[in-house]
């Protein structure tokens, strides 16, 4: 060591960005590395986890055959700047001769982190950049998500403070700004001029045409590595339910059809029709505000066969719509109900099924009409139906399925369930009393509800 004289010192230049997202760090770095053949460029966005000291090591590796290196990372925190100084000191001897010294040049992009110009310009650039970035996919993940990352950087941003460590260790600070549509070009020129002024022995002047050409090429740059968006990815909000909605008028009509059916059956039946459940539902206000026919529920994905039905609706027929909603309403989607556009369903009432606990209407889903694709009618419920209400809240609506199963399976096909002159009572169970209180009344065959909306519950 002692025989290395001062003249043997080799200087290497380390250019350190201090910036937030979208300032044009990468664009400016590309321009500079194109115009300065001795200048390398290392990007934190090209580093896969675990990060540790990889960026510094890449920079040191680059400096083996370059005079300069640009460390393309935001370095918006004092801690990050300190880390660069510390790591260079700790690691450089593994890569470079011991008599290497560094000149640290700071590219100070942000003079006022609250500047609306800075926000508007960087925000627009990040949106325009879309998915054309290693980790931040503004298109896939949505604008809101990109904005939240950007705001995080701005809020945490610690401005360059030359009077204190670590920033006092910079040999040169070059103030840049992000105010114009060609900021990266003018910033690159500022850097070139400043470097030429401070270190004429390593940087030579560059013509305007070359700058312009490098700027255009840099704008066209696409990252090679794209890291799979993992944890940071905006969670896609998925629906939990798809069904057919009956509007208010449809509901009134269903209720009316039920009343007429019960009245007709009572009129021609020797036994009095058991109206008690229906009357109770009405009196207690237990008839749901919105009536619907379930097509598929996410819970059905537990079953392989039923899961396929769910998948066809959610991941095939309506996946595009769901994707668009995620982009359009990323914040409001969760818990919301969304009507499917350009899609209508026709249903036909088949039978009214009543037990002591509940009433439901078995329906046939005649067709689902979609403007751009043909949709096979399927339901994860063996007997598609409208639950008209349960007598108290301890009885879940899914019990409709059990009642329908019991009544229809025991009577054979649901088409022939009703005795011609009265309700079909189930006679098969040993528990006669119990079954006596379950009834199926068949509707006339022509009660159609057309052009009903389909909806997704998120
Ligand atoms: P970084 O996040 O600071 O690395 O910013 P980038 O260099 O990736 O720039 C963000 C987006 O803005 C990219 O799509 C660039 O192509 C674009 N961009 C960068 N500088 C300029 C500029 O001076 N003018 C215009 N019009 N677009 C730019
Ligand atoms: Mg970048």
Coordinates of C-alpha atoms and ligand atoms in Angstrom, one line a residue:
X1 CA 0.0 0.0 0.0
X2 CA 2.7 2.4 1.0
X3 CA 4.3 2.4 -2.4
X4 CA 1.2 3.7 -4.1
X5 CA 1.7 7.4 -4.6
X6 CA -1.1 9.9 -4.8
X7 CA -0.7 10.1 -8.6
X8 CA -1.6 6.4 -8.8
X9 CA -5.2 7.2 -7.6
X10 CA -7.8 6.0 -10.1
X11 CA -11.0 8.0 -10.0
X12 CA -14.3 6.5 -10.8
X13 CA -17.5 8.4 -11.0
X14 CA -20.7 7.3 -9.4
X15 CA -23.8 9.1 -10.5
X16 CA -26.6 8.8 -7.9
X17 CA -30.2 9.7 -8.6
X18 CA -32.4 11.4 -6.0
X19 CA -35.9 11.3 -7.4
X20 CA -39.4 10.0 -7.2
X21 CA -41.3 7.8 -9.7
X22 CA -41.6 9.0 -13.2
X23 CA -39.0 11.7 -13.0
X24 CA -37.3 10.2 -16.0
X25 CA -34.4 8.6 -14.1
X26 CA -34.2 5.6 -16.4
X27 CA -34.8 7.7 -19.6
X28 CA -32.1 10.2 -18.6
X29 CA -29.7 7.4 -17.6
X30 CA -30.2 5.7 -20.9
X31 CA -29.5 9.0 -22.8
X32 CA -26.3 9.5 -20.8
X33 CA -25.0 6.0 -21.2
X34 CA -25.6 6.3 -24.9
X35 CA -23.7 9.5 -25.2
X36 CA -20.9 8.7 -22.8
X37 CA -19.3 5.4 -23.9
X38 CA -17.4 5.2 -20.6
X39 CA -20.6 5.5 -18.6
X40 CA -22.4 2.4 -17.5
X41 CA -26.0 2.1 -16.1
X42 CA -27.3 -0.2 -13.4
X43 CA -31.0 -0.4 -12.5
X44 CA -32.5 -1.4 -9.2
X45 CA -35.6 -2.4 -11.1
X46 CA -33.6 -5.2 -12.8
X47 CA -32.8 -6.7 -9.5
X48 CA -34.7 -9.7 -8.2
X49 CA -35.2 -10.3 -4.5
X50 CA -33.3 -10.6 -2.2
X51 CA -31.9 -7.2 -3.0
X52 CA -29.3 -6.7 -0.3
X53 CA -26.2 -5.1 -1.7
X54 CA -26.7 -6.3 -5.3
X55 CA -27.1 -2.8 -6.8
X56 CA -23.7 -1.6 -5.4
X57 CA -22.1 -4.9 -6.5
X58 CA -23.5 -4.4 -10.0
X59 CA -22.2 -0.8 -10.1
X60 CA -18.8 -1.9 -8.9
X61 CA -18.7 -4.7 -11.5
X62 CA -19.6 -2.1 -14.2
X63 CA -16.8 0.2 -13.0
X64 CA -14.2 -2.5 -13.8
X65 CA -14.4 -1.5 -17.4
X66 CA -16.2 1.9 -17.2
X67 CA -15.2 5.2 -15.8
X68 CA -18.7 6.1 -14.6
X69 CA -21.8 4.4 -13.5
X70 CA -25.3 5.7 -13.0
X71 CA -27.1 4.1 -10.1
X72 CA -30.7 4.1 -11.4
X73 CA -32.7 3.9 -8.2
X74 CA -34.9 6.6 -6.6
X75 CA -32.8 7.0 -3.5
X76 CA -35.5 9.2 -2.1
X77 CA -34.5 8.3 1.5
X78 CA -31.4 9.5 3.3
X79 CA -30.9 5.9 4.4
X80 CA -30.7 4.8 0.7
X81 CA -28.0 7.4 0.0
X82 CA -26.1 6.4 3.1
X83 CA -26.3 2.8 2.0
X84 CA -24.6 3.6 -1.3
X85 CA -21.7 5.5 0.3
X86 CA -21.3 2.7 2.9
X87 CA -21.4 -0.2 0.5
X88 CA -19.0 1.4 -1.9
X89 CA -16.5 1.8 0.9
X90 CA -17.0 -1.7 2.2
X91 CA -17.1 -3.6 -1.1
X92 CA -15.0 -1.7 -3.7
X93 CA -11.8 -3.6 -2.9
X94 CA -13.5 -6.8 -4.0
X95 CA -13.9 -5.4 -7.5
X96 CA -11.4 -2.5 -8.0
X97 CA -7.8 -1.7 -7.2
X98 CA -7.3 -0.5 -3.7
X99 CA -6.1 2.8 -5.0
X100 CA -9.5 3.6 -6.5
X101 CA -11.3 6.7 -5.3
X102 CA -14.9 7.7 -6.1
X103 CA -16.4 10.9 -7.1
X104 CA -20.1 10.8 -6.1
X105 CA -22.3 13.0 -8.3
X106 CA -25.9 13.6 -7.2
X107 CA -28.6 14.1 -9.8
X108 CA -31.2 16.0 -7.8
X109 CA -34.5 15.7 -9.6
X110 CA -36.9 17.1 -7.1
X111 CA -36.6 20.7 -5.9
X112 CA -40.2 20.8 -4.5
X113 CA -41.9 17.5 -3.8
X114 CA -45.3 19.3 -3.5
X115 CA -45.1 20.9 -7.0
X116 CA -48.3 20.2 -8.8
X117 CA -46.3 20.3 -12.1
X118 CA -44.1 17.5 -10.8
X119 CA -47.2 15.5 -9.8
X120 CA -49.1 16.0 -13.1
X121 CA -46.1 15.3 -15.3
X122 CA -44.9 12.2 -13.5
X123 CA -48.5 10.9 -13.0
X124 CA -49.2 11.3 -16.7
X125 CA -46.0 9.6 -17.6
X126 CA -46.5 6.6 -15.4
X127 CA -50.0 6.1 -16.8
X128 CA -48.7 6.5 -20.3
X129 CA -45.9 4.1 -19.5
X130 CA -48.5 1.5 -18.6
X131 CA -47.1 -1.9 -18.2
X132 CA -43.8 -1.0 -19.8
X133 CA -41.9 -1.3 -16.6
X134 CA -40.3 -4.1 -14.7
X135 CA -42.4 -4.0 -11.6
X136 CA -45.0 -1.2 -11.8
X137 CA -47.7 -2.2 -14.2
X138 CA -49.9 0.9 -14.3
X139 CA -52.2 -0.7 -16.9
X140 CA -52.8 -4.1 -15.3
X141 CA -52.8 -2.9 -11.7
X142 CA -54.8 0.3 -12.4
X143 CA -54.2 4.0 -12.1
X144 CA -55.2 4.2 -8.5
X145 CA -52.6 1.6 -7.5
X146 CA -49.9 3.3 -9.5
X147 CA -50.9 6.6 -7.9
X148 CA -50.7 5.1 -4.4
X149 CA -47.1 3.9 -5.1
X150 CA -46.2 7.3 -6.4
X151 CA -47.7 9.1 -3.5
X152 CA -45.8 6.8 -1.1
X153 CA -42.5 7.9 -2.6
X154 CA -43.5 11.6 -2.6
X155 CA -44.6 11.5 1.1
X156 CA -41.5 9.8 2.3
X157 CA -39.2 11.8 0.0
X158 CA -36.2 13.4 2.0
X159 CA -34.7 16.3 0.0
X160 CA -31.0 16.5 -0.6
X161 CA -29.4 18.3 2.4
X162 CA -25.8 19.2 1.5
X163 CA -25.0 20.3 5.1
X164 CA -25.4 17.0 6.7
X165 CA -24.4 13.4 6.1
X166 CA -24.9 11.5 4.0
X167 CA -25.6 14.1 1.3
X168 CA -22.6 16.1 2.4
X169 CA -20.5 13.3 0.9
X170 CA -21.6 14.1 -2.6
X171 CA -18.7 15.8 -4.6
X172 CA -21.1 17.4 -7.0
X173 CA -24.8 18.1 -6.9
X174 CA -26.6 18.7 -10.2
X175 CA -30.0 20.3 -9.8
X176 CA -32.5 19.1 -12.4
X177 CA -36.1 19.7 -12.9
X178 CA -39.2 17.9 -14.1
X179 CA -41.2 20.7 -15.5
X180 CA -41.3 20.2 -19.3
X181 CA -42.4 17.7 -21.8
X182 CA -38.8 17.2 -22.8
X183 CA -37.4 17.2 -19.3
X184 CA -35.3 14.1 -19.7
X185 CA -33.5 15.6 -22.7
X186 CA -32.8 19.0 -21.0
X187 CA -31.8 17.1 -17.8
X188 CA -29.3 15.0 -19.7
X189 CA -27.9 18.1 -21.3
X190 CA -27.5 19.7 -17.9
X191 CA -25.7 16.7 -16.6
X192 CA -23.4 16.6 -19.6
X193 CA -22.6 20.2 -19.2
X194 CA -21.9 19.9 -15.5
X195 CA -19.7 16.9 -15.9
X196 CA -17.8 18.6 -18.6
X197 CA -17.3 21.6 -16.4
X198 CA -16.2 19.6 -13.3
X199 CA -14.4 16.7 -15.0
X200 CA -13.3 17.8 -18.6
X201 CA -10.8 14.9 -18.7
X202 CA -13.6 12.3 -18.7
X203 CA -16.4 14.0 -20.5
X204 CA -16.4 15.6 -23.9
X205 CA -19.1 17.8 -25.4
X206 CA -21.8 16.2 -27.5
X207 CA -23.7 17.6 -30.4
X208 CA -27.4 18.5 -30.2
X209 CA -28.3 16.0 -32.9
X210 CA -26.7 13.2 -30.9
X211 CA -28.6 14.3 -27.8
X212 CA -31.9 14.4 -29.7
X213 CA -31.3 10.9 -31.2
X214 CA -30.4 9.4 -27.8
X215 CA -33.5 11.0 -26.3
X216 CA -35.7 9.5 -29.0
X217 CA -34.1 6.1 -28.5
X218 CA -34.5 6.3 -24.8
X219 CA -38.2 7.2 -25.1
X220 CA -38.6 4.0 -27.1
X221 CA -36.9 1.9 -24.5
X222 CA -38.6 -1.2 -23.3
X223 CA -37.3 -3.0 -20.2
X224 CA -35.9 -6.5 -20.9
X225 CA -36.6 -8.0 -17.6
X226 CA -40.1 -7.9 -16.4
X227 CA -40.5 -9.1 -12.9
X228 CA -43.7 -11.0 -12.3
X229 CA -46.0 -8.8 -10.3
X230 CA -46.3 -10.6 -7.1
X231 CA -47.4 -9.4 -3.7
X232 CA -47.6 -5.7 -4.7
X233 CA -50.1 -6.5 -7.4
X234 CA -53.5 -4.9 -6.9
X235 CA -55.7 -7.6 -5.7
X236 CA -58.3 -8.5 -8.3
X237 CA -61.7 -8.3 -6.8
X238 CA -63.7 -11.2 -7.8
X239 CA -67.5 -11.7 -7.7
X240 CA -68.9 -14.2 -5.2
X241 CA -72.3 -14.7 -6.9
X242 CA -74.1 -14.4 -10.2
X243 CA -77.8 -14.4 -10.5
X244 CA -80.9 -13.2 -12.4
X245 CA -82.6 -10.2 -10.8
X246 CA -86.4 -9.7 -10.7
X247 CA -87.3 -6.0 -10.8
X248 CA -90.0 -4.5 -8.6
X249 CA -92.7 -5.0 -11.2
X250 CA -91.6 -8.6 -11.7
X251 CA -91.7 -9.1 -8.0
X252 CA -95.3 -7.8 -7.8
X253 CA -96.2 -10.0 -10.7
X254 CA -94.7 -13.1 -9.0
X255 CA -96.6 -12.3 -5.8
X256 CA -99.8 -11.9 -7.8
X257 CA -99.2 -15.2 -9.6
X258 CA -98.7 -17.0 -6.3
X259 CA -101.9 -15.5 -4.8
X260 CA -103.9 -16.6 -7.9
X261 CA -102.4 -20.1 -7.8
X262 CA -103.2 -20.5 -4.2
X263 CA -106.7 -19.2 -4.7
X264 CA -107.2 -21.6 -7.6
X265 CA -105.9 -24.6 -5.7
X266 CA -108.1 -23.7 -2.7
X267 CA -111.1 -23.4 -4.9
X268 CA -110.7 -26.8 -6.5
X269 CA -109.2 -28.6 -3.5
X270 CA -111.2 -30.7 -1.1
X271 CA -108.8 -29.9 1.7
X272 CA -108.2 -26.3 2.6
X273 CA -104.9 -25.1 1.2
X274 CA -102.3 -24.4 3.9
X275 CA -101.8 -20.6 3.5
X276 CA -100.1 -20.2 6.9
X277 CA -96.4 -19.9 5.7
X278 CA -97.3 -17.6 2.9
X279 CA -99.4 -15.4 5.1
X280 CA -96.6 -15.4 7.8
X281 CA -94.0 -14.3 5.2
X282 CA -96.2 -11.4 4.1
X283 CA -97.1 -10.3 7.6
X284 CA -93.6 -10.4 9.0
X285 CA -92.2 -8.7 5.9
X286 CA -90.0 -11.7 5.3
X287 CA -90.3 -11.5 1.5
X288 CA -86.9 -10.4 0.2
X289 CA -86.8 -6.9 -1.2
X290 CA -84.9 -8.1 -4.3
X291 CA -86.0 -11.4 -5.7
X292 CA -83.4 -13.4 -7.7
X293 CA -82.7 -16.7 -9.3
X294 CA -79.2 -18.0 -8.5
X295 CA -77.1 -19.0 -11.4
X296 CA -73.9 -19.8 -9.5
X297 CA -72.2 -19.1 -6.2
X298 CA -68.5 -19.1 -5.5
X299 CA -69.1 -21.7 -2.7
X300 CA -69.9 -24.2 -5.5
X301 CA -66.3 -24.2 -6.6
X302 CA -65.8 -26.7 -3.8
X303 CA -67.5 -29.2 -6.0
X304 CA -65.7 -30.1 -9.2
X305 CA -68.7 -30.3 -11.4
X306 CA -70.5 -27.3 -10.0
X307 CA -67.1 -25.4 -10.0
X308 CA -67.0 -25.8 -13.8
X309 CA -70.4 -24.0 -14.0
X310 CA -69.0 -21.1 -11.9
X311 CA -65.9 -21.0 -14.0
X312 CA -67.8 -20.8 -17.2
X313 CA -69.7 -17.7 -16.0
X314 CA -67.0 -15.9 -14.2
X315 CA -63.8 -16.9 -16.1
X316 CA -65.3 -17.4 -19.5
X317 CA -68.5 -15.5 -20.4
X318 CA -68.1 -12.5 -18.2
X319 CA -64.4 -12.4 -17.4
X320 CA -63.8 -9.4 -19.6
X321 CA -66.5 -7.4 -17.9
X322 CA -65.1 -8.3 -14.5
X323 CA -61.6 -7.3 -15.6
X324 CA -62.9 -4.0 -16.9
X325 CA -64.7 -3.3 -13.6
X326 CA -61.5 -4.0 -11.7
X327 CA -59.8 -1.3 -13.8
X328 CA -62.7 1.2 -13.7
X329 CA -63.8 0.9 -10.1
X330 CA -60.9 -0.7 -8.1
X331 CA -62.0 0.9 -4.9
X332 CA -65.8 0.7 -5.1
X333 CA -66.1 -2.9 -6.4
X334 CA -65.8 -4.9 -3.2
X335 CA -69.2 -5.6 -1.9
X336 CA -71.0 -4.0 -4.8
X337 CA -73.7 -5.4 -7.1
X338 CA -73.1 -4.9 -10.8
X339 CA -75.6 -5.5 -13.6
X340 CA -74.2 -7.3 -16.6
X341 CA -74.5 -5.3 -19.7
X342 CA -76.1 -6.5 -22.9
X343 CA -77.3 -9.7 -21.2
X344 CA -80.9 -10.7 -20.4
X345 CA -82.6 -13.9 -19.1
X346 CA -86.0 -15.3 -19.7
X347 CA -87.5 -17.5 -17.0
X348 CA -90.7 -19.5 -16.6
X349 CA -92.5 -20.2 -13.3
X350 CA -92.9 -23.9 -12.6
X351 CA -94.2 -24.6 -9.1
X352 CA -94.6 -23.0 -5.8
X353 CA -93.1 -25.0 -2.9
X354 CA -94.1 -24.3 0.6
X355 CA -93.1 -25.8 3.9
X356 CA -93.5 -24.6 7.5
X357 CA -90.2 -22.9 7.2
X358 CA -90.2 -21.2 3.8
X359 CA -91.7 -20.6 0.4
X360 CA -89.9 -20.7 -3.0
X361 CA -90.8 -20.8 -6.6
X362 CA -89.2 -23.4 -8.8
X363 CA -88.4 -21.8 -12.2
X364 CA -87.1 -22.9 -15.5
X365 CA -84.4 -20.6 -16.9
X366 CA -85.5 -20.6 -20.5
X367 CA -82.6 -18.7 -22.0
X368 CA -79.8 -16.3 -21.3
X369 CA -79.4 -13.9 -24.2
X370 CA -76.1 -12.1 -24.7
X371 CA -75.3 -9.7 -27.6
X372 CA -72.0 -11.1 -28.5
X373 CA -71.9 -14.7 -27.4
X374 CA -74.1 -17.7 -26.8
X375 CA -74.5 -18.7 -23.3
X376 CA -75.4 -22.2 -22.1
X377 CA -78.0 -22.0 -19.3
X378 CA -76.6 -23.6 -16.2
X379 CA -77.2 -23.2 -12.5
X380 CA -75.2 -24.6 -9.6
X381 CA -78.6 -25.3 -8.0
X382 CA -80.2 -28.5 -9.1
X383 CA -83.6 -26.8 -9.1
X384 CA -83.3 -23.1 -10.1
X385 CA -85.7 -21.1 -8.0
X386 CA -86.7 -17.9 -6.4
X387 CA -86.7 -18.0 -2.6
X388 CA -89.8 -16.1 -1.5
X389 CA -88.7 -15.9 2.1
X390 CA -88.1 -18.0 5.2
X391 CA -90.3 -17.6 8.3
X392 CA -87.4 -16.4 10.5
X393 CA -83.8 -15.4 10.1
X394 CA -82.4 -18.6 11.6
X395 CA -83.5 -20.4 8.4
X396 CA -81.1 -19.7 5.6
X397 CA -82.4 -19.2 2.0
X398 CA -80.4 -22.2 0.9
X399 CA -82.9 -24.4 2.6
X400 CA -85.0 -23.9 -0.5
X401 CA -82.8 -26.4 -2.2
X402 CA -83.6 -29.0 0.4
X403 CA -87.3 -28.5 0.1
X404 CA -87.2 -28.6 -3.7
X405 CA -85.1 -31.7 -3.6
X406 CA -87.4 -33.4 -1.2
X407 CA -90.6 -32.4 -3.0
X408 CA -89.5 -32.9 -6.5
X409 CA -87.3 -36.0 -6.1
X410 CA -90.0 -37.8 -4.1
X411 CA -92.7 -36.9 -6.5
X412 CA -90.6 -37.9 -9.5
X413 CA -90.1 -35.3 -12.2
X414 CA -91.1 -31.8 -11.2
X415 CA -93.2 -31.6 -14.3
X416 CA -95.6 -34.1 -13.0
X417 CA -95.4 -33.3 -9.4
X418 CA -98.8 -31.9 -8.9
X419 CA -101.9 -34.0 -8.7
X420 CA -104.4 -32.6 -11.2
X421 CA -106.8 -31.5 -8.6
X422 CA -104.7 -30.2 -5.8
X423 CA -101.3 -29.8 -4.3
X424 CA -98.9 -32.7 -4.4
X425 CA -98.3 -33.8 -0.8
X426 CA -95.3 -35.9 -0.2
X427 CA -96.4 -39.3 1.1
X428 CA -93.2 -41.2 1.1
X429 CA -91.5 -40.2 4.3
X430 CA -92.0 -42.2 7.4
X431 CA -92.5 -38.9 9.1
X432 CA -96.0 -38.4 7.7
X433 CA -96.8 -35.4 9.9
X434 CA -93.8 -33.6 8.8
X435 CA -94.2 -34.2 5.1
X436 CA -97.9 -33.4 5.2
X437 CA -96.8 -29.8 5.7
X438 CA -94.8 -29.6 2.5
X439 CA -96.6 -28.7 -0.6
X440 CA -96.0 -28.2 -4.3
X441 CA -98.4 -26.3 -6.4
X442 CA -97.9 -26.2 -10.1
X443 CA -98.2 -23.0 -12.1
X444 CA -99.8 -22.9 -15.5
X445 CA -97.2 -23.5 -18.1
X446 CA -97.1 -20.1 -19.7
X447 CA -96.0 -17.7 -17.0
X448 CA -92.9 -16.2 -18.5
X449 CA -90.7 -13.4 -17.3
X450 CA -88.6 -12.0 -20.1
X451 CA -85.6 -9.7 -20.4
X452 CA -84.6 -9.9 -16.8
X453 CA -81.2 -8.5 -15.8
X454 CA -78.2 -10.6 -14.7
X455 CA -76.1 -9.3 -11.9
X456 CA -72.8 -10.0 -10.1
X457 CA -72.4 -9.6 -6.4
X458 CA -68.8 -8.8 -5.5
Ligands
LIG1 P1 -38.4 6.8 -13.8 O1 -39.5 6.1 -13.0 O2 -37.9 8.0 -13.1 O3 -37.3 5.9 -14.2 O4 -39.0 7.3 -15.2 P2 -38.9 6.8 -16.6 O5 -37.6 7.2 -17.2 O6 -39.2 5.4 -16.7 O7 -40.0 7.7 -17.3 C1 -41.3 7.4 -17.1 C2 -42.1 7.5 -18.4 O8 -42.0 8.8 -18.9 C3 -41.5 6.6 -19.5 O9 -42.5 6.0 -20.2 C4 -40.7 7.5 -20.3 O10 -40.6 7.1 -21.7 C5 -41.4 8.8 -20.2 N1 -40.5 9.9 -20.2 C6 -39.4 10.1 -19.6 N2 -38.8 11.3 -19.8 C7 -39.6 11.9 -20.7 C8 -39.6 13.2 -21.4 O11 -38.7 14.0 -21.2 N3 -40.6 13.5 -22.2 C9 -41.6 12.6 -22.4 N4 -42.6 13.0 -23.2 N5 -41.7 11.4 -21.8 C10 -40.7 11.1 -21.0
LIG2 MG1 -36.9 3.8 -13.7

